[in-house]
Short mmCIF file of C-alpha atoms in Angstrom, two decimals:
data_model
loop_
_atom_site.label_atom_id
_atom_site.label_comp_id
_atom_site.label_asym_id
_atom_site.label_seq_id
_atom_site.Cartn_x
_atom_site.Cartn_y
_atom_site.Cartn_z
CA MET A 22 -75.85 64.00 -84.32
CA ARG A 23 -73.33 61.37 -85.21
CA VAL A 24 -70.48 63.65 -84.30
CA ARG A 25 -72.10 64.42 -80.94
CA LYS A 26 -72.60 60.79 -80.17
CA LEU A 27 -68.96 60.15 -80.93
CA THR A 28 -68.02 63.02 -78.71
CA PHE A 29 -70.06 61.61 -75.81
CA ALA A 30 -68.58 58.21 -76.46
CA ALA A 31 -65.08 59.68 -76.35
CA VAL A 32 -65.91 61.46 -73.13
CA ALA A 33 -67.26 58.22 -71.67
CA VAL A 34 -64.12 56.38 -72.68
CA VAL A 35 -61.91 59.05 -71.13
CA ALA A 36 -63.99 58.98 -67.96
CA GLY A 37 -63.73 55.23 -67.88
CA LEU A 38 -59.99 55.40 -68.28
CA SER A 39 -59.78 57.99 -65.53
CA LEU A 40 -61.84 55.78 -63.21
CA THR A 41 -59.66 52.81 -64.00
CA ALA A 42 -56.55 54.88 -63.28
CA CYS A 43 -58.00 55.95 -59.96
CA GLN A 44 -58.80 52.36 -59.08
CA ASN A 45 -55.25 51.39 -60.01
CA ASP A 46 -53.91 54.17 -57.79
CA ASP A 47 -56.11 52.97 -54.91
CA GLY A 48 -54.95 49.45 -55.48
CA GLY A 49 -51.36 50.63 -55.32
CA THR A 50 -52.10 52.35 -52.08
CA ALA A 51 -53.74 49.21 -50.79
CA GLU A 52 -50.68 47.24 -51.81
CA SER A 53 -48.45 49.72 -50.05
CA ALA A 54 -50.41 49.15 -46.79
CA PRO A 55 -49.02 45.64 -46.33
CA SER A 56 -45.60 47.27 -46.68
CA ALA A 57 -46.42 49.48 -43.73
CA ALA A 58 -47.83 46.52 -41.83
CA SER A 59 -44.68 44.63 -42.64
CA THR A 60 -42.65 47.51 -41.32
CA ALA A 61 -44.71 47.48 -38.13
CA SER A 62 -44.23 43.76 -37.90
CA SER A 63 -40.50 44.26 -38.30
CA SER A 64 -40.67 46.88 -35.63
CA ASN A 65 -42.54 44.45 -33.43
CA GLY A 66 -39.99 41.85 -34.33
CA GLY A 67 -37.32 44.28 -33.16
CA SER A 68 -39.16 44.61 -29.88
CA GLU A 69 -39.24 40.87 -29.58
CA SER A 70 -35.55 40.83 -30.30
CA ALA A 71 -35.07 43.40 -27.60
CA GLY A 72 -37.17 41.20 -25.37
CA SER A 73 -34.88 38.36 -26.23
CA GLY A 74 -32.08 40.69 -25.42
CA SER A 75 -33.63 41.19 -22.00
CA GLY A 76 -33.91 37.45 -21.76
CA GLY A 77 -30.24 37.34 -22.64
CA ALA A 78 -29.56 39.77 -19.86
CA ASP A 79 -31.49 37.48 -17.55
CA ALA A 80 -29.41 34.64 -18.84
CA ASP A 81 -26.32 36.70 -18.18
CA GLN A 82 -27.62 37.31 -14.71
CA GLY A 83 -28.22 33.62 -14.43
CA SER A 84 -24.65 33.07 -15.52
CA SER A 85 -23.59 35.65 -13.04
CA GLY A 86 -25.60 33.78 -10.42
CA THR A 87 -23.86 30.58 -11.45
CA ASP A 88 -20.52 32.32 -11.18
CA SER A 89 -21.58 33.60 -7.82
CA ALA A 90 -22.50 30.08 -6.80
CA GLY A 91 -19.17 29.00 -8.12
CA ASN A 92 -17.50 31.66 -6.09
CA SER A 93 -19.50 30.50 -3.11
CA SER A 94 -18.24 26.98 -3.72
CA GLU A 95 -14.72 28.29 -3.93
CA GLY A 96 -15.34 30.06 -0.64
CA GLN A 97 -16.39 26.76 0.89
CA GLY A 98 -13.30 25.16 -0.56
CA THR A 99 -11.24 27.88 1.06
CA ALA A 100 -13.05 27.26 4.30
CA GLY A 101 -12.25 23.59 3.86
CA GLY A 102 -8.65 24.63 3.26
CA THR A 103 -8.84 26.66 6.45
CA GLY A 104 -10.20 23.62 8.12
CA SER A 105 -7.27 21.59 6.56
CA GLY A 106 -4.91 24.42 8.01
CA SER A 107 -6.67 24.09 11.47
CA ASP A 108 -6.14 20.33 11.39
CA GLU A 109 -2.48 20.85 10.64
CA ASP A 110 -2.23 23.39 13.50
CA ALA A 111 -4.03 20.94 15.78
CA THR A 112 -1.32 18.36 15.15
CA ALA A 113 1.10 18.90 18.01
CA GLY A 114 4.77 19.21 17.15
CA LYS A 115 7.40 17.23 19.00
CA CYS A 116 8.23 18.12 22.56
CA ARG A 117 11.56 19.87 22.78
CA THR A 118 13.94 19.42 25.67
CA ASP A 119 13.75 23.08 26.68
CA GLU A 120 9.96 22.81 26.96
CA LEU A 121 10.05 19.89 29.36
CA GLU A 122 10.58 19.81 33.10
CA ILE A 123 12.30 16.46 33.69
CA THR A 124 12.62 14.85 37.12
CA ALA A 125 13.50 11.37 38.36
CA THR A 126 12.40 9.50 41.50
CA ASP A 127 13.00 6.08 42.99
CA ALA A 128 9.98 3.86 42.22
CA THR A 129 11.31 0.53 43.47
CA ILE A 130 8.73 -1.51 45.35
CA GLY A 131 9.94 -3.44 48.39
CA GLY A 132 10.55 -7.09 47.62
CA ASP A 133 11.27 -6.51 43.90
CA THR A 134 14.36 -8.21 42.55
CA GLU A 135 14.98 -5.27 40.25
CA GLY A 136 15.11 -1.56 40.92
CA THR A 137 12.95 1.03 39.17
CA VAL A 138 13.45 4.73 38.58
CA ALA A 139 10.51 6.74 37.30
CA VAL A 140 11.33 9.66 35.01
CA ASP A 141 8.64 12.32 34.73
CA LEU A 142 8.38 14.75 31.81
CA LYS A 143 6.10 17.76 32.30
CA ASN A 144 5.16 19.99 29.40
CA GLY A 145 5.84 23.63 30.27
CA GLY A 146 6.24 24.98 26.74
CA GLY A 147 2.90 26.77 26.53
CA ARG A 148 1.67 24.53 23.68
CA ASP A 149 0.63 20.93 23.09
CA CYS A 150 3.47 18.68 22.01
CA THR A 151 4.10 15.04 21.15
CA LEU A 152 6.52 12.48 22.56
CA SER A 153 6.94 9.72 20.01
CA GLY A 154 9.12 6.71 20.75
CA TYR A 155 11.61 5.98 23.48
CA ALA A 156 13.65 8.44 25.48
CA GLY A 157 17.40 8.03 25.54
CA VAL A 158 18.79 7.00 28.93
CA ASP A 159 22.44 6.87 29.97
CA LEU A 160 23.81 6.10 33.40
CA LYS A 161 27.06 7.74 34.39
CA THR A 162 29.19 5.38 36.40
CA ASN A 163 32.70 5.14 37.74
CA TYR A 164 33.36 2.79 34.83
CA GLY A 165 32.04 5.14 32.18
CA THR A 166 28.62 5.58 30.65
CA GLN A 167 26.13 2.74 30.34
CA SER A 168 23.29 3.24 27.85
CA ALA A 169 19.95 1.65 28.63
CA GLU A 170 18.46 -0.76 26.12
CA ARG A 171 14.87 -0.40 24.94
CA ALA A 172 12.51 -2.91 26.47
CA GLY A 173 11.14 -3.76 23.02
CA GLU A 174 7.54 -2.84 23.76
CA GLN A 175 5.49 -0.66 21.43
CA ALA A 176 5.91 3.04 22.14
CA PRO A 177 2.83 4.84 20.75
CA PRO A 178 2.97 8.64 20.49
CA VAL A 179 1.86 10.57 23.55
CA VAL A 180 0.38 14.06 23.19
CA LEU A 181 1.06 16.29 26.17
CA LYS A 182 -1.12 19.31 26.66
CA ASP A 183 0.52 22.30 28.24
CA GLY A 184 0.96 21.57 31.95
CA GLU A 185 0.44 17.80 31.61
CA ASN A 186 3.05 15.16 32.35
CA VAL A 187 3.95 11.59 31.45
CA THR A 188 6.22 9.09 33.17
CA PHE A 189 8.42 6.30 31.87
CA GLY A 190 10.42 3.75 33.80
CA ILE A 191 14.03 2.66 33.97
CA GLY A 192 14.65 -0.89 35.16
CA TYR A 193 18.02 -2.04 36.51
CA PRO A 194 19.35 -4.98 38.55
CA LEU A 195 19.92 -4.46 42.24
CA ASN A 196 23.43 -5.08 43.50
CA ASP A 197 23.01 -7.81 46.11
CA THR A 198 26.47 -9.30 45.66
CA GLY A 199 27.86 -7.67 48.75
CA GLY A 200 30.56 -5.95 46.70
CA SER A 201 30.88 -2.32 45.73
CA GLY A 202 29.70 -3.04 42.19
CA VAL A 203 29.46 -0.28 39.57
CA ARG A 204 28.78 3.02 41.25
CA ILE A 205 26.18 5.25 39.56
CA THR A 206 27.03 8.94 39.59
CA GLY A 207 24.33 10.48 37.39
CA LEU A 208 21.44 10.00 34.98
CA VAL A 209 21.31 11.52 31.48
CA VAL A 210 17.89 11.72 29.79
CA THR A 211 17.28 12.70 26.16
CA PRO A 212 13.62 13.17 25.13
CA PRO A 213 12.49 11.22 22.05
CA ASN A 214 13.72 12.63 18.73
CA GLU A 215 15.84 15.23 20.49
CA THR A 216 19.60 15.68 20.72
CA LYS A 217 19.71 17.94 23.77
CA SER A 218 19.95 16.06 27.05
CA VAL A 219 19.49 16.85 30.73
CA THR A 220 21.64 15.44 33.52
CA LEU A 221 19.90 14.49 36.76
CA ASP A 222 20.92 13.06 40.08
CA TRP A 223 20.45 9.31 40.20
CA PRO A 224 17.69 8.57 42.75
CA GLY A 225 17.94 4.77 42.79
CA ALA A 226 20.31 2.31 44.40
CA ALA A 227 23.87 3.46 44.60
CA SER A 228 25.36 0.73 42.40
CA LEU A 229 24.85 -1.93 39.78
CA PRO A 230 26.25 -5.43 39.97
CA VAL A 231 29.38 -6.01 37.93
CA THR A 232 28.63 -7.80 34.67
CA ASP A 233 30.76 -9.75 32.26
CA GLY A 234 30.54 -6.90 29.75
CA SER A 235 28.25 -8.79 27.33
CA GLY A 236 25.62 -6.09 27.51
CA THR A 237 23.96 -3.50 29.69
CA PRO A 238 21.55 -4.71 32.36
CA VAL A 239 19.66 -1.41 32.29
CA GLN A 240 16.38 -1.10 30.38
CA VAL A 241 14.21 1.88 29.39
CA PHE A 242 10.44 1.47 29.01
CA PRO A 243 7.91 3.35 26.83
CA MET A 244 6.20 6.59 27.75
CA GLY A 245 3.38 5.99 30.21
CA SER A 246 5.06 3.06 31.89
CA ALA A 247 6.40 2.85 35.41
CA GLY A 248 9.15 0.47 34.42
CA GLN A 249 9.50 -3.28 34.62
CA GLY A 250 7.18 -3.83 31.68
CA GLY A 251 4.27 -1.62 32.69
#
């Protein structure tokens, strides 16, 4: 009986050990479950990272949008530049002699003590152009050439559209001395800032009074004037 009891006790101990081992194995399995959960969490974390990656793509798109806006701004700048180019094109260049039709007429008013010749410049160059300053005026005479002096008035730039004209005046003293005076044989006109001249018939009085040679009595007035100061 004693031996049998010991045998049962041994069997009980073995069974207890086996049960404990099983519980330990289950516990190990239970501990391995968090590992799997952790792996899933990591996997979810990877998805979140991918989501962030998508967010990064959105950010890249945002950057691209910014770049696009930048490009748009550059486009506006270019347009502004085009505008700056249009402004430059709108600024009329100087009128060249070959583009102008130049004529001269007698504009003396009866009773005036001085004679006036009106010189007309018509723009026929097919473009707008600018006359800035005084024209050059020379009178051909039997005593040589007499150059007109500027009247001293301001000569603001004048823009001539194609087909338009502007007139300036030449003032000179009338020869009322009774003598032959200085005979005028021609008129030479040089547009402002040009070197090419045109020679016209003189339409005014036939002669100038003889002077003491201290200076020319002939004056040229600004563009837009009719001579004699206005």
